[in-house]
Amino acid sequence: MAKELTPRSENYSQWYQDLVIKADLAENSAVRGCMVIKPYGYAIWEKMQAELDRMFKETGHVNAYFPLFIPKSFFSKEAAHVEGFAKECAVVTHYRLKNDEESKEIVVDPDAKLEEELIVRPTSETIIWNTYRNWIQSHRDLPLLINQWANVVRWEMRTRLFLRTAEFLWQEGHTAHATKQEAIDETIKIINVYAEFAENFMAMPVIKGLKSENERFAGAIDTYTIEALMQDGKALQSGTSHFLGQNFAKAFDVKFTNKEGREEYVWATSWGVSTRLMGALVMAHSDDNGLVLPPKLAPIQVVIVPIYKKMEQLGVISEKVDTIVAELKAKGISVKFDDSDNKKPGWKFAEYEMKGVPVRLAMGPRDLENGTVEVARRDTLSKEIVPLEGISEYIERLLEEIQQGIFNKALDFRTKNITKVDTWNEFKETLNKKGGFIWAHWDGTSETEEKIKAETKATIRCLPLDNEQEEGACVYSGKPSKQRVLFGLAY
RNA sequence: CGGGGUAUAGCACAGUCCGGUUAGUGUACCUGCUUUGGGAGCAGGGGGUCGCAGGUUCAAAUCCUGCUACCCCGACCA
């Protein structure tokens, strides 16, 4: 056995760790908290990027790029923002190294101290709004709809591959609008884009909602989120979209002249998803045999493994396979024919299962005789013998079925793990024994939320957007409540 | 940042307590033959600054000090 995973039931976080490494997605690097994203993992990220980028452009956004470094003074202009990020910023203080004459080692040159220290961006609001000041004068310059693909650094105490790393890749959208309503609409438009992407491409059901004050982005008026439920019953915030009001416009003095000729501050939004989505993707679908990828994000959608005794047999199989490959490619399906002779079929089966390839075809002497091929599904681990006639249409349909199937499975899991709770005892018991989302009344105060967190570690994941209003009593304080909110343990 | 653990061949580990031949096993790799429908078998072979830097000693993977990285549990956070 070359590779085996720790079973999920035994140690979920070890399983995750094993899987990320054994499926060749990423590994830890020589730099604390920073990972190396390996080609197979990066290929999945590229597929995510391509689709998200398409969706952003479809909704009128354009890409640009802003600097990695932010002058310290910019950073401190928005009070809530500084407070939120100050504790996890990497700071550049010098710009040169030199050879130390005594120790013969490379040291920081004390003469090369920067006049003003630079922050490595943990997010780019400040540098971007400082720039927008020069770009915006008139209502005719609005809206400004810009996205950037970038890396950011947040100096985390404790890191986990993809889920929380000191450096990560993401996109951050930063938009400027003439009216409050337009900015709010933008914020909601984007959270809908994120939800659509998560559900249609990642096959991961999400709940759209509003963050409570405690969980809000530093500097935002409102934070919208998509929350997903992982297989261990913990919630994962998978994307956020912020309505920033005029906070950054005021901090950076970004004004425009409206149609009536009066000066006003602009209204802002920002929004992002990161390589954390990779972690979400892994934990949403995979099993004890390895990764399970939704076809729409799988770098290889179909792998074909030949089974043969003699080289002549491989030749005959290859001819048949070449036809299948051509047909699948013509349909836009990515396919790999693994005819390498240094690995046995059984080894290949296990390997492609570990890597989550959605469909595997195996063709051997029996298939040659019967005009068939063996088709195996990664998601259900089922196999069947299928006639070669019409195989590409069959696989095309199967890929759609798998995409839908893993979404349904995840949705079913989530539905079973949302528990409606009305008493504090029930709340604690559900959290301990079952996990998942707890749907309970809350009195709307930060004080109660903090007490609940202190006692149980559970936080309010969100106030769902399509929430029905319902009078009730807060599960903790007993005070009146207008609606239920979702609680849960979070990553 | 606090508590605990780990670091020896590409990978997974033993050896460390109690210092002493040439540092070992599995797997992977190379060669050959037999194999090939779920991680093949036999035979032969190559591969090691024992995490890094100091120290103790006739002698250090082993003892001492410092450093670094990773894992687990907390605190913090996306």
XYZ file of C-alpha atoms (C1' of nucleotides) in Angstrom, chain B residues 6-65:
60
model
C 7.805 14.993 15.933
C 12.350 15.790 12.631
C 17.066 9.394 10.456
C 17.226 7.497 2.037
C 11.837 10.292 -2.467
C 7.956 8.537 1.293
C 6.634 5.812 6.007
C 9.292 4.245 10.191
C 12.966 1.417 13.808
C 17.430 2.552 16.365
C 18.056 7.484 20.943
C 16.278 5.740 27.450
C 21.680 2.933 28.751
C 27.252 6.882 23.503
C 31.136 2.066 20.864
C 31.410 -2.805 14.056
C 30.222 -0.483 7.811
C 22.996 3.258 10.670
C 18.630 -0.632 9.588
C 13.464 -2.177 7.732
C 9.227 -1.438 4.468
C 7.999 1.133 0.187
C 9.608 3.908 -4.018
C 13.857 3.921 -7.649
C 17.485 1.045 -11.320
C 18.527 -4.053 -13.991
C 16.632 -8.858 -15.422
C 12.835 -12.596 -15.779
C 7.784 -13.842 -14.782
C 3.231 -10.929 -14.460
C -1.127 -7.295 -15.770
C -9.868 -7.009 -14.939
C -8.383 -3.440 -7.693
C -2.112 -0.667 -5.091
C 2.196 -7.928 -8.580
C 6.375 -11.878 -7.491
C 11.482 -13.407 -7.357
C 16.719 -12.178 -7.803
C 20.408 -8.492 -7.937
C 21.694 -3.122 -7.344
C 22.127 2.314 -6.230
C 20.746 6.007 -2.782
C 22.138 8.940 4.120
C 26.017 16.276 5.835
C 20.791 11.114 11.102
C 16.479 19.082 10.700
C 20.335 23.322 11.531
C 24.317 25.496 14.750
C 27.292 24.985 18.857
C 29.117 22.051 23.127
C 30.678 17.471 26.198
C 33.721 12.979 24.946
C 39.113 8.877 22.885
C 34.241 8.183 20.407
C 27.638 11.371 19.301
C 21.730 9.626 15.269
C 22.211 8.638 20.730
C 24.099 13.233 26.135
C 23.733 19.036 26.857
C 22.432 24.172 24.940
